[in-house]
mmCIF file of C-alpha atoms in Angstrom:
data_model
loop_
_atom_site.group_PDB
_atom_site.id
_atom_site.type_symbol
_atom_site.label_atom_id
_atom_site.label_comp_id
_atom_site.label_asym_id
_atom_site.label_seq_id
_atom_site.Cartn_x
_atom_site.Cartn_y
_atom_site.Cartn_z
ATOM 1 C CA MET A 507 -38.825 -89.063 -211.961
ATOM 2 C CA ARG A 508 -38.141 -88.963 -215.653
ATOM 3 C CA ASP A 509 -35.033 -89.583 -217.665
ATOM 4 C CA ASN A 510 -35.162 -86.109 -219.106
ATOM 5 C CA ASP A 511 -35.482 -84.332 -215.748
ATOM 6 C CA SER A 512 -32.864 -81.621 -215.521
ATOM 7 C CA ALA A 513 -30.683 -81.111 -212.488
ATOM 8 C CA THR A 514 -29.632 -77.702 -213.702
ATOM 9 C CA THR A 515 -31.496 -74.729 -212.345
ATOM 10 C CA GLN A 516 -33.489 -73.082 -215.099
ATOM 11 C CA VAL A 517 -33.892 -69.323 -214.829
ATOM 12 C CA ALA A 518 -36.263 -67.363 -217.029
ATOM 13 C CA ILE A 519 -34.529 -64.525 -218.853
ATOM 14 C CA ALA A 520 -36.303 -61.184 -218.842
ATOM 15 C CA VAL A 521 -37.040 -60.047 -222.388
ATOM 16 C CA SER A 522 -37.639 -56.375 -222.926
ATOM 17 C CA ALA A 523 -40.396 -55.055 -225.147
ATOM 18 C CA PRO A 524 -40.875 -51.403 -226.097
ATOM 19 C CA THR A 525 -43.707 -49.533 -224.419
ATOM 20 C CA ALA A 526 -45.667 -46.538 -225.624
ATOM 21 C CA ALA A 527 -43.279 -44.254 -223.788
ATOM 22 C CA GLY A 528 -40.334 -45.827 -225.571
ATOM 23 C CA HIS A 529 -39.054 -47.596 -222.481
ATOM 24 C CA SER A 530 -38.433 -51.321 -222.178
ATOM 25 C CA ALA A 531 -40.629 -53.400 -219.911
ATOM 26 C CA PRO A 532 -39.710 -56.928 -218.787
ATOM 27 C CA LYS A 533 -41.947 -59.609 -220.246
ATOM 28 C CA ALA A 534 -40.788 -62.424 -217.985
ATOM 29 C CA ALA A 535 -39.568 -62.187 -214.424
ATOM 30 C CA THR A 536 -36.774 -64.341 -213.133
ATOM 31 C CA THR A 537 -37.731 -67.460 -211.258
ATOM 32 C CA ARG A 538 -34.457 -67.660 -209.385
ATOM 33 C CA GLY A 539 -35.999 -66.873 -205.980
ATOM 34 C CA PRO A 540 -38.618 -69.666 -205.971
ATOM 35 C CA LEU A 541 -36.094 -72.160 -207.346
ATOM 36 C CA VAL A 542 -33.569 -71.316 -204.634
ATOM 37 C CA SER A 543 -36.270 -71.731 -201.989
ATOM 38 C CA ARG A 544 -37.244 -75.086 -203.477
ATOM 39 C CA GLY A 545 -33.617 -76.170 -203.563
ATOM 40 C CA ALA A 546 -33.157 -75.206 -199.914
ATOM 41 C CA LEU A 547 -36.292 -77.172 -199.007
ATOM 42 C CA LEU A 548 -35.040 -80.271 -200.810
ATOM 43 C CA ALA A 549 -31.607 -80.017 -199.194
ATOM 44 C CA ALA A 550 -33.256 -79.581 -195.784
ATOM 45 C CA LEU A 551 -35.361 -82.703 -196.383
ATOM 46 C CA GLY A 552 -32.151 -84.565 -197.157
ATOM 47 C CA VAL A 553 -30.641 -83.348 -193.880
ATOM 48 C CA ALA A 554 -33.748 -84.536 -192.007
ATOM 49 C CA CYS A 555 -33.328 -87.994 -193.562
ATOM 50 C CA PHE A 556 -29.617 -88.066 -192.740
ATOM 51 C CA SER A 557 -30.289 -87.047 -189.128
ATOM 52 C CA LEU A 558 -31.878 -90.463 -188.585
ATOM 53 C CA THR A 559 -28.888 -92.339 -189.986
ATOM 54 C CA PHE A 560 -26.982 -92.754 -186.713
ATOM 55 C CA PRO A 561 -30.040 -93.848 -184.695
ATOM 56 C CA GLY A 562 -30.906 -96.247 -187.521
ATOM 57 C CA THR A 563 -27.358 -97.601 -187.466
ATOM 58 C CA ALA A 564 -27.488 -98.043 -183.681
ATOM 59 C CA TRP A 565 -30.711 -100.032 -184.062
ATOM 60 C CA ALA A 566 -29.273 -102.167 -186.846
ATOM 61 C CA LEU A 567 -26.154 -102.922 -184.779
ATOM 62 C CA GLU A 568 -28.374 -104.453 -182.111
ATOM 63 C CA GLY A 569 -28.818 -107.495 -184.334
ATOM 64 C CA MET A 570 -26.068 -107.339 -186.980
ATOM 65 C CA GLY A 571 -22.339 -106.863 -187.306
ATOM 66 C CA PRO A 572 -20.939 -103.582 -188.695
ATOM 67 C CA TRP A 573 -19.905 -105.029 -192.055
ATOM 68 C CA THR A 574 -23.316 -106.665 -192.490
ATOM 69 C CA VAL A 575 -25.070 -103.365 -191.811
ATOM 70 C CA VAL A 576 -22.913 -101.376 -194.240
ATOM 71 C CA MET A 577 -23.065 -103.844 -197.118
ATOM 72 C CA LEU A 578 -26.746 -104.790 -196.817
ATOM 73 C CA ARG A 579 -27.915 -101.166 -196.620
ATOM 74 C CA SER A 580 -26.184 -100.424 -199.922
ATOM 75 C CA VAL A 581 -27.405 -103.602 -201.611
ATOM 76 C CA LEU A 582 -31.023 -102.894 -200.622
ATOM 77 C CA ALA A 583 -30.755 -99.263 -201.717
ATOM 78 C CA THR A 584 -29.346 -100.413 -205.061
ATOM 79 C CA VAL A 585 -32.359 -102.667 -205.556
ATOM 80 C CA LEU A 586 -34.684 -99.699 -204.985
ATOM 81 C CA ILE A 587 -32.968 -97.127 -207.150
ATOM 82 C CA GLY A 588 -31.682 -99.646 -209.685
ATOM 83 C CA GLY A 589 -35.284 -100.652 -210.317
ATOM 84 C CA ALA A 590 -36.151 -96.993 -210.930
ATOM 85 C CA LEU A 591 -33.245 -96.642 -213.368
ATOM 86 C CA ALA A 592 -34.531 -99.649 -215.293
ATOM 87 C CA VAL A 593 -38.209 -98.639 -215.257
ATOM 88 C CA PHE A 594 -37.464 -95.146 -216.557
ATOM 89 C CA ARG A 595 -34.841 -96.440 -219.000
ATOM 90 C CA VAL A 596 -32.189 -94.043 -217.791
ATOM 91 C CA ARG A 597 -29.252 -93.854 -220.141
ATOM 92 C CA VAL A 598 -25.772 -94.778 -218.958
ATOM 93 C CA PRO A 599 -23.748 -91.634 -218.029
ATOM 94 C CA GLU A 600 -21.075 -90.325 -220.346
ATOM 95 C CA ARG A 601 -17.587 -91.711 -219.866
ATOM 96 C CA ARG A 602 -16.295 -88.393 -218.500
ATOM 97 C CA HIS A 603 -18.650 -88.627 -215.510
ATOM 98 C CA TRP A 604 -17.650 -92.080 -214.272
ATOM 99 C CA ALA A 605 -14.598 -90.936 -212.297
ATOM 100 C CA GLY A 606 -16.815 -88.578 -210.305
ATOM 101 C CA ILE A 607 -19.428 -91.293 -209.825
ATOM 102 C CA ALA A 608 -16.694 -93.571 -208.470
ATOM 103 C CA ILE A 609 -15.764 -90.908 -205.893
ATOM 104 C CA VAL A 610 -19.403 -90.663 -204.824
ATOM 105 C CA ALA A 611 -19.623 -94.448 -204.518
ATOM 106 C CA GLY A 612 -16.409 -94.759 -202.536
ATOM 107 C CA GLY A 613 -16.953 -91.762 -200.277
ATOM 108 C CA VAL A 614 -20.697 -91.646 -199.663
ATOM 109 C CA PHE A 615 -21.870 -95.243 -200.011
ATOM 110 C CA LEU A 616 -18.827 -97.216 -198.849
ATOM 111 C CA GLY A 617 -16.352 -95.126 -196.858
ATOM 112 C CA PHE A 618 -18.692 -92.963 -194.790
ATOM 113 C CA PRO A 619 -21.142 -95.730 -193.778
ATOM 114 C CA LEU A 620 -18.324 -98.120 -192.866
ATOM 115 C CA LEU A 621 -16.280 -95.615 -190.851
ATOM 116 C CA THR A 622 -19.270 -94.228 -188.950
ATOM 117 C CA THR A 623 -20.652 -97.698 -188.253
ATOM 118 C CA LEU A 624 -17.292 -98.772 -186.822
ATOM 119 C CA ALA A 625 -17.234 -95.580 -184.739
ATOM 120 C CA LEU A 626 -20.709 -96.251 -183.341
ATOM 121 C CA GLN A 627 -19.484 -99.508 -181.813
ATOM 122 C CA THR A 628 -17.670 -97.444 -179.178
ATOM 123 C CA SER A 629 -19.247 -93.955 -179.438
ATOM 124 C CA THR A 630 -22.766 -92.837 -178.589
ATOM 125 C CA THR A 631 -24.931 -91.505 -181.396
ATOM 126 C CA SER A 632 -25.004 -88.065 -179.783
ATOM 127 C CA HIS A 633 -21.199 -87.845 -179.671
ATOM 128 C CA ALA A 634 -20.824 -89.100 -183.236
ATOM 129 C CA ALA A 635 -23.478 -86.677 -184.463
ATOM 130 C CA VAL A 636 -21.666 -83.684 -183.032
ATOM 131 C CA VAL A 637 -18.292 -84.666 -184.487
ATOM 132 C CA VAL A 638 -19.817 -85.223 -187.927
ATOM 133 C CA GLY A 639 -21.335 -81.757 -187.551
ATOM 134 C CA LEU A 640 -18.037 -80.548 -189.016
ATOM 135 C CA LEU A 641 -19.093 -82.003 -192.370
ATOM 136 C CA PRO A 642 -20.519 -78.714 -193.775
ATOM 137 C CA LEU A 643 -17.246 -76.862 -193.340
ATOM 138 C CA THR A 644 -15.285 -79.817 -194.714
ATOM 139 C CA THR A 645 -17.589 -80.002 -197.733
ATOM 140 C CA ALA A 646 -17.286 -76.263 -198.354
ATOM 141 C CA ALA A 647 -13.489 -76.561 -198.306
ATOM 142 C CA PHE A 648 -13.530 -79.469 -200.760
ATOM 143 C CA SER A 649 -15.939 -77.518 -202.956
ATOM 144 C CA ALA A 650 -13.654 -74.492 -203.054
ATOM 145 C CA VAL A 651 -10.737 -76.668 -204.179
ATOM 146 C CA ARG A 652 -12.639 -78.892 -206.607
ATOM 147 C CA THR A 653 -15.037 -76.458 -208.264
ATOM 148 C CA GLY A 654 -13.210 -73.178 -207.828
ATOM 149 C CA ALA A 655 -16.056 -71.791 -205.711
ATOM 150 C CA ARG A 656 -15.200 -68.661 -203.743
ATOM 151 C CA PRO A 657 -17.727 -68.060 -200.955
ATOM 152 C CA SER A 658 -17.774 -64.601 -199.380
ATOM 153 C CA ARG A 659 -15.927 -63.654 -196.207
ATOM 154 C CA THR A 660 -19.236 -63.463 -194.329
ATOM 155 C CA PHE A 661 -20.009 -67.003 -195.431
ATOM 156 C CA TRP A 662 -16.701 -68.323 -194.088
ATOM 157 C CA VAL A 663 -16.909 -66.393 -190.810
ATOM 158 C CA ALA A 664 -20.385 -67.754 -190.112
ATOM 159 C CA SER A 665 -19.263 -71.255 -191.113
ATOM 160 C CA LEU A 666 -16.243 -71.108 -188.804
ATOM 161 C CA ILE A 667 -18.390 -69.907 -185.923
ATOM 162 C CA GLY A 668 -20.798 -72.780 -186.535
ATOM 163 C CA ALA A 669 -17.907 -75.216 -186.678
ATOM 164 C CA ALA A 670 -16.484 -73.769 -183.443
ATOM 165 C CA VAL A 671 -19.833 -74.358 -181.747
ATOM 166 C CA VAL A 672 -19.830 -77.954 -182.960
ATOM 167 C CA ILE A 673 -16.216 -78.548 -181.875
ATOM 168 C CA GLY A 674 -16.868 -77.032 -178.456
ATOM 169 C CA PHE A 675 -19.916 -79.228 -178.058
ATOM 170 C CA ALA A 676 -17.885 -82.299 -179.043
ATOM 171 C CA VAL A 677 -15.068 -81.468 -176.628
ATOM 172 C CA GLN A 678 -17.573 -81.076 -173.821
ATOM 173 C CA GLN A 679 -19.030 -84.482 -174.564
ATOM 174 C CA SER A 680 -15.742 -86.371 -174.961
ATOM 175 C CA GLY A 681 -13.799 -84.659 -172.207
ATOM 176 C CA GLY A 682 -11.221 -83.377 -174.681
ATOM 177 C CA ALA A 683 -9.647 -86.756 -175.341
ATOM 178 C CA PRO A 684 -10.125 -88.031 -178.918
ATOM 179 C CA SER A 685 -10.924 -91.733 -179.005
ATOM 180 C CA ARG A 686 -10.526 -94.428 -181.649
ATOM 181 C CA GLY A 687 -14.115 -93.751 -182.619
ATOM 182 C CA ASP A 688 -13.265 -90.085 -183.160
ATOM 183 C CA LEU A 689 -10.498 -91.069 -185.594
ATOM 184 C CA PHE A 690 -13.006 -93.117 -187.583
ATOM 185 C CA LEU A 691 -15.382 -90.149 -187.571
ATOM 186 C CA PHE A 692 -12.748 -87.654 -188.731
ATOM 187 C CA ALA A 693 -11.796 -89.983 -191.584
ATOM 188 C CA ALA A 694 -15.499 -90.307 -192.434
ATOM 189 C CA LEU A 695 -15.714 -86.509 -192.683
ATOM 190 C CA LEU A 696 -13.015 -86.404 -195.346
ATOM 191 C CA VAL A 697 -14.349 -89.158 -197.589
ATOM 192 C CA CYS A 698 -17.961 -87.984 -197.311
ATOM 193 C CA ALA A 699 -17.075 -84.356 -198.068
ATOM 194 C CA ALA A 700 -15.252 -85.498 -201.201
ATOM 195 C CA GLY A 701 -18.259 -87.567 -202.243
ATOM 196 C CA TYR A 702 -20.757 -84.780 -201.566
ATOM 197 C CA THR A 703 -18.676 -82.277 -203.507
ATOM 198 C CA GLU A 704 -18.329 -84.537 -206.515
ATOM 199 C CA GLY A 705 -21.972 -85.544 -206.366
ATOM 200 C CA GLY A 706 -23.089 -81.924 -206.212
ATOM 201 C CA ARG A 707 -20.947 -81.133 -209.240
ATOM 202 C CA LEU A 708 -22.369 -84.084 -211.190
ATOM 203 C CA ALA A 709 -25.921 -83.089 -210.267
ATOM 204 C CA ARG A 710 -25.473 -80.060 -212.514
ATOM 205 C CA TYR A 711 -25.258 -82.380 -215.522
ATOM 206 C CA MET A 712 -27.773 -85.085 -214.569
ATOM 207 C CA PRO A 713 -30.634 -85.425 -212.083
ATOM 208 C CA GLY A 714 -29.452 -86.072 -208.532
ATOM 209 C CA TRP A 715 -31.148 -89.441 -208.320
ATOM 210 C CA HIS A 716 -29.205 -90.558 -211.394
ATOM 211 C CA VAL A 717 -25.960 -89.722 -209.574
ATOM 212 C CA VAL A 718 -27.091 -91.710 -206.549
ATOM 213 C CA GLY A 719 -28.332 -94.614 -208.657
ATOM 214 C CA TRP A 720 -25.243 -95.062 -210.794
ATOM 215 C CA ALA A 721 -22.944 -94.688 -207.775
ATOM 216 C CA LEU A 722 -24.805 -97.490 -206.005
ATOM 217 C CA VAL A 723 -24.770 -99.632 -209.146
ATOM 218 C CA LEU A 724 -21.034 -99.069 -209.541
ATOM 219 C CA ALA A 725 -20.467 -100.167 -205.938
ATOM 220 C CA LEU A 726 -22.724 -103.231 -206.280
ATOM 221 C CA PRO A 727 -19.981 -105.821 -206.974
ATOM 222 C CA VAL A 728 -18.221 -104.721 -203.788
ATOM 223 C CA THR A 729 -21.357 -104.533 -201.655
ATOM 224 C CA VAL A 730 -22.805 -107.876 -202.810
ATOM 225 C CA THR A 731 -19.491 -109.651 -202.192
ATOM 226 C CA GLY A 732 -19.061 -107.884 -198.861
ATOM 227 C CA ALA A 733 -22.613 -108.742 -197.789
ATOM 228 C CA ALA A 734 -22.085 -112.435 -198.585
ATOM 229 C CA ILE A 735 -18.858 -112.554 -196.586
ATOM 230 C CA ALA A 736 -20.283 -110.550 -193.673
ATOM 231 C CA LEU A 737 -23.420 -112.691 -193.406
ATOM 232 C CA SER A 738 -21.279 -115.814 -193.217
ATOM 233 C CA THR A 739 -18.894 -114.470 -190.560
ATOM 234 C CA GLU A 740 -20.860 -112.055 -188.348
ATOM 235 C CA PRO A 741 -23.730 -112.917 -185.964
ATOM 236 C CA LEU A 742 -27.250 -112.128 -187.144
ATOM 237 C CA HIS A 743 -30.303 -111.605 -184.923
ATOM 238 C CA LEU A 744 -33.291 -110.189 -186.785
ATOM 239 C CA THR A 745 -35.032 -108.111 -184.122
ATOM 240 C CA ALA A 746 -37.628 -105.456 -184.923
ATOM 241 C CA HIS A 747 -35.087 -102.717 -184.175
ATOM 242 C CA ALA A 748 -32.388 -104.320 -186.305
ATOM 243 C CA VAL A 749 -34.670 -104.784 -189.323
ATOM 244 C CA GLY A 750 -36.277 -101.359 -188.956
ATOM 245 C CA GLY A 751 -32.900 -99.660 -188.660
ATOM 246 C CA LEU A 752 -31.527 -101.446 -191.709
ATOM 247 C CA LEU A 753 -34.586 -100.637 -193.809
ATOM 248 C CA TRP A 754 -34.352 -96.967 -192.896
ATOM 249 C CA LEU A 755 -30.652 -96.862 -193.785
ATOM 250 C CA ALA A 756 -31.443 -98.328 -197.209
ATOM 251 C CA ALA A 757 -34.681 -96.511 -198.086
ATOM 252 C CA GLY A 758 -34.313 -93.302 -196.092
ATOM 253 C CA SER A 759 -30.604 -92.495 -195.854
ATOM 254 C CA ASN A 760 -29.203 -94.116 -199.001
ATOM 255 C CA PHE A 761 -32.209 -93.587 -201.283
ATOM 256 C CA LEU A 762 -34.654 -90.772 -200.437
ATOM 257 C CA GLY A 763 -32.161 -88.628 -198.527
ATOM 258 C CA MET A 764 -29.485 -88.795 -201.207
ATOM 259 C CA VAL A 765 -31.916 -88.083 -204.048
ATOM 260 C CA VAL A 766 -33.338 -84.891 -202.557
ATOM 261 C CA TRP A 767 -29.946 -83.825 -201.160
ATOM 262 C CA TYR A 768 -28.143 -83.886 -204.510
ATOM 263 C CA ARG A 769 -31.092 -82.204 -206.220
ATOM 264 C CA GLY A 770 -31.038 -79.442 -203.630
ATOM 265 C CA MET A 771 -27.261 -78.980 -203.974
ATOM 266 C CA ALA A 772 -27.615 -78.603 -207.729
ATOM 267 C CA MET A 773 -30.174 -75.823 -207.238
ATOM 268 C CA ILE A 774 -28.564 -73.694 -204.492
ATOM 269 C CA GLY A 775 -24.880 -74.630 -204.699
ATOM 270 C CA ILE A 776 -22.668 -77.058 -202.822
ATOM 271 C CA SER A 777 -21.368 -74.644 -200.181
ATOM 272 C CA LYS A 778 -24.724 -73.198 -199.163
ATOM 273 C CA ALA A 779 -26.452 -76.569 -199.149
ATOM 274 C CA SER A 780 -23.693 -78.014 -196.980
ATOM 275 C CA GLN A 781 -24.315 -75.365 -194.325
ATOM 276 C CA LEU A 782 -27.831 -76.700 -193.780
ATOM 277 C CA GLN A 783 -26.120 -79.777 -192.383
ATOM 278 C CA LEU A 784 -25.084 -77.748 -189.349
ATOM 279 C CA ALA A 785 -28.568 -78.582 -188.057
ATOM 280 C CA GLN A 786 -28.086 -82.320 -188.595
ATOM 281 C CA PRO A 787 -26.192 -83.171 -185.381
ATOM 282 C CA LEU A 788 -28.780 -81.350 -183.294
ATOM 283 C CA LEU A 789 -31.619 -83.205 -184.985
ATOM 284 C CA THR A 790 -29.741 -86.451 -184.400
ATOM 285 C CA LEU A 791 -29.408 -85.553 -180.720
ATOM 286 C CA LEU A 792 -33.179 -85.222 -180.548
ATOM 287 C CA TRP A 793 -33.680 -88.615 -182.225
ATOM 288 C CA SER A 794 -31.103 -90.194 -179.891
ATOM 289 C CA VAL A 795 -33.252 -89.127 -176.946
ATOM 290 C CA LEU A 796 -36.589 -90.126 -178.454
ATOM 291 C CA LEU A 797 -35.527 -93.379 -180.139
ATOM 292 C CA LEU A 798 -32.517 -94.588 -178.153
ATOM 293 C CA GLY A 799 -33.186 -93.175 -174.703
ATOM 294 C CA GLU A 800 -29.899 -91.275 -174.541
ATOM 295 C CA ARG A 801 -29.713 -88.277 -172.226
ATOM 296 C CA LEU A 802 -29.796 -84.911 -173.993
ATOM 297 C CA PRO A 803 -26.737 -82.798 -173.049
ATOM 298 C CA PRO A 804 -27.672 -79.558 -171.211
ATOM 299 C CA ALA A 805 -25.774 -77.434 -173.770
ATOM 300 C CA ALA A 806 -27.871 -78.704 -176.690
ATOM 301 C CA PRO A 807 -30.506 -75.892 -176.713
ATOM 302 C CA ALA A 808 -27.860 -73.138 -176.715
ATOM 303 C CA ALA A 809 -25.867 -74.940 -179.399
ATOM 304 C CA ALA A 810 -29.029 -75.336 -181.474
ATOM 305 C CA LEU A 811 -29.761 -71.604 -181.409
ATOM 306 C CA ALA A 812 -26.157 -70.705 -182.284
ATOM 307 C CA VAL A 813 -26.032 -73.168 -185.165
ATOM 308 C CA LEU A 814 -29.382 -72.076 -186.570
ATOM 309 C CA ALA A 815 -28.186 -68.462 -186.466
ATOM 310 C CA CYS A 816 -25.088 -69.466 -188.470
ATOM 311 C CA ILE A 817 -27.282 -71.233 -191.002
ATOM 312 C CA ALA A 818 -29.381 -68.090 -191.431
ATOM 313 C CA VAL A 819 -26.261 -66.011 -192.087
ATOM 314 C CA THR A 820 -24.684 -68.443 -194.547
ATOM 315 C CA ARG A 821 -27.951 -68.805 -196.454
ATOM 316 C CA ARG A 822 -27.964 -65.056 -197.100
ATOM 317 C CA ALA A 823 -24.285 -64.616 -197.790
ATOM 318 C CA ARG A 824 -23.314 -64.292 -201.419
ATOM 319 C CA GLY A 825 -20.857 -66.894 -202.673
#
């Protein structure tokens, strides 16, 4: 990572040169295709990291209170990425970007972790994962309002079908009765979508890891104070699961996942990147079985195929 890395997709411009027959021949071919593929790969890696967030949170809650988990994960992530900002002598962002960075900090690193952690005290990881599966559609809606993006009708139809699959799956799991945990999760959707949208927009002007780093640094006074208060008021039992879960939340979800996610969004667009998250709840379901011993719902394979089909359509739809 270098300070002068660009988060803006660079596309080679074809330059015509006259040939013997008097026609123009392109001297350089566009690199848009490979860059889009790379952006999709980075965004998908971010989704894979995020899919382990709920299982990691469940592990951390085995030995810590919810406020301790939320505040410590951000403090530890700030240490990691703050060190990188210092080592590479990254310049402070321009004043016009700080409002957006504040939205990223409040939505992605404070609001979403807190609300989902509170929800996981009463909800299973599989249920929470399916509800948060609505995040791609929520992010696309925020993107359309904030950035003026206008995805195609095919894009929206496929997104709505994917969302319908997720909602149907959630209703099946909860019995159709929203709980207090569901309210926390729906609120988490809103604040995270706002943060993702703003972060994706900022990643067009600076590398994605700069966005993540400065958002965490901006939130540091809140997270350090919150961690001190939480550690003094909530029980703490440092089991292997609790420590491992917390370390993953800090290094995997808040650091690595966010860095590659924002980079990928900058390369392929907020709306299309957000649709890759339709696969996230299904990956989380798999981890909940393997890591937490939860029972995989019978409808999961069918839902997985339907969601993956929606992802394929939205990836090819022109925005």
